[in-house]
Amino acid sequence: MSPLPADLPPVDTRRVDAREKVTGAARYATDLLPDDLAYAVPATATVGRGRITELDTSAAAAIPGVLLVLTHLDHLDLQSPGFVMGGGYGVQSLQPLLDDQIAYRGQTIALVVAETLIAATQAANLVRAVYEPEPFAVTLDSPGVERLSQPATIPLPFLADLDVGDAESAYAAAPVRVDAVYDQPAQHQNPMELIGATVWWHGDSLVVHEGTQNAAAIRHGLARQLGIDPDHVEVVSPYTGGGFGQKNSLQIHIAPLAVAARRLGRPVKLVVSRTQLFHHTSFRPASRHRIRLGADEHGRMLAALHDVEHQTSRFDLFPLMYTETTARLYGIGDFRGRQTFARMDTQTPGFMRAPFEHPGVFAFESAVDELAYAARRDPLEFRLANDTTVDPVTGEPFSSRHLAQCLRRGAKRFGWSARQHQPASMRADDGSLVGWGVAVGAYPASIVPSAAHLVATADGRIRVEVDGHEMGQGIRSSIALLVAENLGIDVRHVDIVVGDTRVATQHLTAGSWGTASTLGAVHAALRELRKQLGAEINGPVDVTAAVAATGGDHVEVRAETLGPGQTEQDAEHARQGLVALSGPEFTGYSSFSWIAHFVEVHVEPTTCRIRVPRVVSVADCGRVASPVTAASQVRGGIVWGIGASLREAGEVDPRYGGWLNASLEEYSVPVNADIGTLDVDFIGEPDLRFHPVGVKGLGEVSMVGVAAAVANAVYHATGVRHRRLPIRIEDVLAGSTGSSR
C-alpha cells in the first residue's frame, strides 16, 4: 500500500469535520430552507399555575401573512409522548396545547404559523388569555413544595439509597468532623444551536430535521403522539450544535409542528428564541446537599453521609443519582446516601452536562477540603492519603483508576509545592489575594447497545454509518481515526454518517457513553470487515485490492454490540429511543473516569472581583481516542465549571414564577476575558478491561470537580468558605466582614 501523502497532518492532530464547521458548510436542522416554508412561533402563559378561562386569537389571526393559530381549542388529537426517564420519549410527559391547564409560567398556549418569521412573532404577541390562577412553588424553600423519598417513589435497584457499613455510628465516633449544607442553583444549557426543527410531510411520511441527541426518540415518540407507524417518520440530525443533555429526547414543539405542516400542506420551521428556551425545555434542577464527613486524628476519612434533594416537576420525577459518584471518590468504608424529590411548578428538569456529578462533587469536595483543614493536613496530601483501588460500595476493584497519578502529575505541572497552607497568605504583584485550590472528579463509565455498518468500496474508501450523534464532542474524528489506524489508510478516505434514521436506528447519545459505545461497534465491524476482505487480524489493508479480489465493487458488514450484562431487549429499547434501564453490569469490577483539577484564583482586595488566571487538569479516561477533540472537551468542561462556580444561575421570582434572567444578557456565562491558561493533560492508559479499544467517557467528567476547586481556591485566598453557587462579588464582600456563606 502506498504511503500516506506527505501533506497529511499527523493522525493525532486531525479533526475531520473542522473545516465544515468553521467555514459554515455544516448544515444544521434549522438552516434548511425548503420551498414554500412557513414559520412558527409559540405564545406562552404568563401565570405560574392555573387554567385558561378565556383565549382570544382573533388579533393574531388578523395579522397579514398568518396562516394558522393552533390552541387547545383546535383538538390536536395528540397523545403524551411520556417522559424519557419514565419509559417514554419526551423531554417531559406534559404536552402543551391539549387542554386548558397551565402547569408552569412560560408553557405554550398557542402556536402561530405565518408566511414570515416577523408576522408569526407579531401575531404570537397578540394572543390574549385570561387565567384562573392557582398557588405555585418554584424554589426549594417555597411553601407548597412536595418532598418524596426516591426509593419509596421509584423502587428500582439502581435508584436505591446507599448504605455501606454504619455511617451514622462511624461519623458520631470520628474525632474530626464537618457538617455543612451546600446549595446548587438551577442552570440552563444555552446551546449555540437553539432548540428548533424543520418538518414536512412527504405523502403519509413525516420528515423531521432537528438537532438532537436521540433521533430514535423523536421517531418513535412522534409515531406514538400522532398515531402513525414509526416507519413513516424520518429524522435527520447530522449536527446537534451543542446538546449537553438538553436535546436528549423528543421536544414539546415537534408534534404540534407536524400537525401544522399537515394541515397547511407545506413545510414549517420553528426556532425557539433564547428567552423562550429557558421555559420550553429541560434544565439542571436546583439541589441542596448536606455533607457530613468524619476523620481520625491522622487524616483518614472514616465516614461520609450525603443527603440531597432536588427539584422536579409536578407531573414527572426526574431521578437523582448524585451519591453514585460521591461514594466512589475515596476509600471511605462507611457511607450513607439519601436522595429526595422536591416537586414544584416548573417544566420537568433534566440532564445538563455532568447532571448529578457536578453539583454533588462540588458539595462533597468542598466538604473534603474543609475536613482537610480541620485535620490540619494539606488538601492534596489529604486526598492522596484517602485514595483507593477498590470500589467501597461493591468491594470490587476498579477496571482502572489512576486518580492518584492525576493528582501527582497535576500538582507538579501546577507547582503545588510552592503553595502556602495558611488561607489569605499569598499575594500577587498587584496586591490581589491569591488562592490555590484542588478537587477531584469522577463519572461512571458506561456502554450501551450500539450498531455500525461499514462499506468498503473499490476506490479504497470506507463508509461508516453508526447510531450515534455529533454534538460537538468530535465523534466523527474518533471514528475516522480508529478506522484509519486499524486499516492503515488515509483518514480522509473515511466517510461517516451519524444522526440519520435512514441509515441506522440512532439511539440516545448521552452520559459520556457515545464514543465508547460507538467505537465498540465500529471495532467489531472492522474485525468482520477484515474477515470478508481476507485480511490478517492486524496490519494495514490495501482496501482497493482486497475489494477487487472479492469480485464485487464493494464489501459491507454490520455489527451490533451490547454493554456487559445487557440483553437483546435492551438493544430493542435503544433502537426505539428508550433508555435501557438495565446494564451495563460489570462482573468483578466497577468502572469510572477520573480527573484532578488545580485552580488559581486572584481576588481583588477592594472590589473582591474573582479572576481565574490558570487551571491545570489531568484526566484518566483510558485511551484517548482523538487527542484534539479530547483536549477540547476538557477545556470546555473547565470553562463550564468556572461559569457554574462564579456566574451561572437561573433566577426565579417566587411571586410570579418563570425564569427572570432568560437571556444571555442576564444569564451570565464566561467569556474569553474570564478564562486564563487552561493546561490539559491525560494519563492515556487504555482500559482494556472495560472496553476492547480501551476508551472511557470524557465529555462530562471534564466538568466534575472544577467548581469545588474554584471554591476551595477562593477559601484559600480569603479564608472564607462559600457553600452556595455561584460565588459572586457581594458574597466575597460579605465574607470579608466576617460572615460565612
Coordinates of C-alpha atoms in Angstrom, one line a residue, residues 373-649:
Y373 CA -8.1 21.9 57.1
A374 CA -9.9 20.7 60.2
A375 CA -7.4 17.8 60.3
R376 CA -4.6 20.2 59.7
R377 CA -3.5 18.4 56.5
D378 CA -2.5 19.8 53.1
P379 CA -5.6 19.3 50.8
L380 CA -3.6 17.5 48.2
E381 CA -1.9 15.1 50.7
F382 CA -5.2 14.5 52.4
R383 CA -6.8 13.3 49.1
L384 CA -3.8 11.1 48.3
A385 CA -3.9 9.6 51.7
N386 CA -7.5 8.5 51.2
D387 CA -7.1 7.1 47.7
T388 CA -8.4 3.6 47.0
T389 CA -8.1 1.0 44.3
V390 CA -11.3 -0.8 45.4
D391 CA -14.9 0.4 45.0
P392 CA -16.0 1.0 48.6
V393 CA -19.7 0.3 47.6
T394 CA -19.2 -3.1 45.8
G395 CA -15.9 -4.2 47.3
E396 CA -14.7 -4.9 43.8
P397 CA -11.6 -3.3 42.1
F398 CA -12.0 -0.6 39.6
S399 CA -11.3 -1.5 36.0
S400 CA -8.7 1.2 36.2
R401 CA -8.1 4.1 38.5
H402 CA -5.2 6.4 38.0
L403 CA -6.6 9.3 40.1
A404 CA -3.5 9.5 42.4
Q405 CA -1.4 9.8 39.2
C406 CA -3.7 12.6 38.0
L407 CA -3.2 14.4 41.3
R408 CA 0.6 14.0 41.4
R409 CA 1.1 14.9 37.7
G410 CA -1.3 17.9 38.1
A411 CA 0.4 19.1 41.3
K412 CA 3.8 19.0 39.5
R413 CA 2.5 20.9 36.5
F414 CA 0.8 23.4 38.7
G415 CA 3.6 24.0 41.1
W416 CA 1.6 23.0 44.2
S417 CA 4.7 22.5 46.4
A418 CA 5.1 26.4 46.4
R419 CA 1.6 26.8 48.0
Q420 CA 1.4 28.3 51.5
H421 CA -1.0 26.4 53.6
Q422 CA -2.5 29.3 55.6
P423 CA -5.5 31.0 53.9
A424 CA -5.1 34.6 52.9
S425 CA -1.3 34.2 53.0
M426 CA -0.5 34.6 49.3
R427 CA -0.5 37.8 47.2
A428 CA 0.0 38.7 43.6
D429 CA 2.2 41.5 42.4
D430 CA -0.8 43.8 42.1
G431 CA -1.9 43.1 45.7
S432 CA -4.7 40.7 44.8
L433 CA -5.2 37.8 47.2
V434 CA -4.1 34.5 45.6
G435 CA -5.7 31.2 46.3
W436 CA -4.8 27.7 45.1
G437 CA -7.5 25.0 45.2
V438 CA -7.6 21.4 44.3
A439 CA -10.5 18.9 43.7
V440 CA -11.1 15.6 42.1
G441 CA -13.9 14.3 39.9
A442 CA -15.4 11.1 38.7
Y443 CA -18.0 9.9 36.2
P444 CA -19.5 6.4 35.7
A445 CA -18.2 4.6 32.6
S446 CA -21.0 3.2 30.5
I447 CA -21.5 1.2 27.3
V448 CA -24.9 1.0 25.7
P449 CA -26.2 -1.1 22.7
S450 CA -24.7 0.2 19.5
A451 CA -24.5 -0.7 15.8
A452 CA -22.2 0.0 13.0
H453 CA -22.5 -0.5 9.2
L454 CA -19.2 -0.4 7.2
V455 CA -18.9 -0.4 3.4
A456 CA -15.5 -0.8 1.7
T457 CA -15.5 0.3 -1.9
A458 CA -13.3 -0.4 -4.9
D459 CA -11.8 3.1 -4.8
G460 CA -10.3 2.4 -1.4
R461 CA -12.9 4.4 0.7
I462 CA -14.7 3.2 3.8
R463 CA -18.2 4.4 4.6
V464 CA -19.2 4.2 8.2
E465 CA -22.8 4.5 9.3
V466 CA -23.4 4.5 13.1
D467 CA -26.2 5.1 15.6
G468 CA -24.5 8.0 17.3
H469 CA -24.9 11.8 17.2
E470 CA -22.4 14.6 16.6
M471 CA -22.9 17.0 19.5
G472 CA -19.6 18.8 19.1
Q473 CA -17.7 16.1 21.0
G474 CA -15.9 15.0 17.9
I475 CA -17.4 11.6 17.4
R476 CA -16.7 11.7 13.6
S477 CA -13.0 12.3 14.4
S478 CA -12.8 9.4 16.9
I479 CA -14.4 7.0 14.4
A480 CA -12.3 8.2 11.5
L481 CA -9.1 7.9 13.4
L482 CA -10.0 4.4 14.7
V483 CA -10.8 3.2 11.1
A484 CA -7.7 4.8 9.6
E485 CA -5.4 3.5 12.2
N486 CA -6.9 0.0 12.1
L487 CA -6.7 -0.4 8.3
G488 CA -3.7 1.8 7.7
I489 CA -5.5 4.2 5.3
D490 CA -5.7 7.9 4.8
V491 CA -8.1 9.3 7.4
R492 CA -9.6 11.4 4.6
H493 CA -10.8 8.2 2.9
V494 CA -13.2 7.5 5.7
D495 CA -16.8 8.9 5.2
I496 CA -19.1 8.9 8.3
V497 CA -22.8 9.2 8.6
V498 CA -24.4 9.9 12.0
G499 CA -27.7 11.1 13.3
D500 CA -29.8 9.8 10.4
T501 CA -32.6 7.3 11.0
R502 CA -32.5 6.4 7.2
V503 CA -29.3 4.5 7.8
A504 CA -29.3 3.5 11.5
T505 CA -31.7 3.5 14.5
Q506 CA -30.0 6.4 16.2
H507 CA -30.4 5.7 19.9
L508 CA -29.6 8.2 22.6
T509 CA -26.1 9.6 22.7
A510 CA -25.5 10.9 26.2
G511 CA -23.9 10.0 29.5
S512 CA -20.4 10.2 28.0
W513 CA -21.1 6.8 26.5
G514 CA -21.2 7.9 22.9
T515 CA -17.6 7.3 22.0
A516 CA -17.1 4.1 24.0
S517 CA -20.3 2.6 22.7
T518 CA -19.9 3.6 19.0
L519 CA -16.2 2.7 18.9
G520 CA -17.0 -0.7 20.3
A521 CA -19.4 -1.4 17.4
V522 CA -17.0 0.0 14.8
H523 CA -14.2 -2.1 16.3
A524 CA -16.4 -5.2 16.0
A525 CA -17.4 -4.3 12.4
L526 CA -13.7 -3.8 11.5
R527 CA -12.9 -7.3 12.6
E528 CA -15.7 -8.6 10.5
L529 CA -14.6 -6.4 7.5
R530 CA -11.1 -7.9 7.7
K531 CA -12.6 -11.4 7.5
Q532 CA -14.7 -10.5 4.5
L533 CA -11.7 -8.9 2.8
G534 CA -9.5 -11.9 3.5
A535 CA -7.1 -9.7 5.5
E536 CA -5.0 -10.5 8.5
I537 CA -6.2 -9.7 12.0
N538 CA -3.7 -6.8 12.3
G539 CA -1.7 -4.6 9.9
P540 CA -2.5 -2.3 7.0
V541 CA -5.0 -3.4 4.3
D542 CA -4.9 -2.5 0.7
V543 CA -8.7 -1.8 0.5
T544 CA -8.9 -1.4 -3.2
A545 CA -7.1 -4.6 -4.0
A546 CA -8.9 -6.5 -1.3
V547 CA -12.4 -5.4 -2.6
A548 CA -11.4 -6.3 -6.2
A549 CA -10.3 -9.7 -5.0
T550 CA -13.8 -10.4 -3.9
G551 CA -15.1 -10.0 -7.4
G552 CA -17.5 -7.2 -6.5
D553 CA -17.4 -3.4 -6.3
H554 CA -17.9 -3.2 -2.5
V555 CA -18.0 -5.2 0.7
E556 CA -20.3 -4.3 3.5
V557 CA -20.6 -5.6 7.1
R558 CA -22.7 -4.9 10.1
A559 CA -22.0 -5.3 13.8
E560 CA -24.2 -4.8 16.9
T561 CA -22.7 -4.7 20.3
L562 CA -24.1 -4.7 23.9
G563 CA -22.8 -3.4 27.1
P564 CA -21.9 -6.1 29.7
G565 CA -25.0 -7.7 31.2
Q566 CA -27.3 -6.2 28.6
T567 CA -29.7 -8.2 26.5
E568 CA -31.4 -8.1 23.2
Q569 CA -34.3 -6.5 25.0
D570 CA -32.0 -3.6 26.0
A571 CA -30.9 -3.3 22.4
E572 CA -34.5 -3.1 21.2
H573 CA -35.2 -0.4 23.8
A574 CA -32.3 1.5 22.4
R575 CA -33.5 1.1 18.8
Q576 CA -36.8 2.7 19.9
G577 CA -35.1 5.7 21.6
L578 CA -35.9 4.4 25.0
V579 CA -33.5 4.5 27.9
A580 CA -32.2 0.9 28.7
L581 CA -32.7 0.6 32.5
S582 CA -30.5 -2.5 32.9
G583 CA -26.8 -2.7 32.5
P584 CA -24.0 -2.3 31.9
E585 CA -23.3 -4.7 34.7
F586 CA -19.6 -5.2 35.0
T587 CA -18.6 -8.6 36.5
G588 CA -15.9 -8.4 39.1
Y589 CA -15.1 -4.7 38.7
S590 CA -16.5 -1.1 38.7
S591 CA -15.7 1.4 36.1
F592 CA -15.4 5.2 36.2
S593 CA -13.4 8.0 34.5
W594 CA -11.4 10.2 36.8
I595 CA -9.9 13.7 36.8
A596 CA -8.0 16.1 39.1
H597 CA -8.2 19.9 38.8
F598 CA -5.9 22.6 40.2
V599 CA -7.2 26.1 40.1
E600 CA -5.6 29.5 40.9
V601 CA -7.8 32.5 41.7
H602 CA -7.0 36.1 42.3
V603 CA -9.4 38.1 44.4
E604 CA -9.0 41.9 44.1
P605 CA -8.9 43.2 47.7
T606 CA -11.1 46.3 47.2
T607 CA -13.9 45.2 44.7
C608 CA -13.5 41.5 45.6
R609 CA -13.7 40.5 42.0
I610 CA -12.6 36.9 41.4
R611 CA -10.3 36.1 38.4
V612 CA -9.1 32.6 37.4
P613 CA -5.8 33.1 35.7
R614 CA -4.9 29.4 35.3
V615 CA -6.2 25.9 35.6
V616 CA -4.3 22.6 35.4
S617 CA -6.5 19.5 34.8
V618 CA -5.3 15.9 34.3
A619 CA -7.8 13.2 33.2
D620 CA -7.8 9.4 33.3
C621 CA -10.3 8.4 30.5
G622 CA -8.5 5.3 29.3
R623 CA -7.1 5.5 25.8
V624 CA -7.5 9.0 24.2
A625 CA -9.4 8.2 21.0
S626 CA -9.0 11.7 19.5
P627 CA -6.4 13.9 21.2
V628 CA -7.5 17.1 19.6
T629 CA -11.2 16.7 20.4
A630 CA -10.4 15.3 23.8
A631 CA -8.4 18.3 24.9
S632 CA -11.2 20.5 23.5
Q633 CA -13.7 18.6 25.6
V634 CA -11.7 19.1 28.8
R635 CA -11.2 22.8 28.1
G636 CA -14.9 23.2 27.5
G637 CA -15.7 21.4 30.8
I638 CA -13.3 23.6 32.7
V639 CA -15.0 26.7 31.3
W640 CA -18.4 25.3 32.2
G641 CA -17.1 24.7 35.7
I642 CA -15.8 28.2 36.1
G643 CA -19.1 29.5 34.9
A644 CA -21.0 27.3 37.3
S645 CA -18.9 28.5 40.2
L646 CA -18.8 32.2 39.5
R647 CA -21.5 33.1 37.0
E648 CA -24.4 30.8 36.2
A649 CA -27.8 30.6 38.0

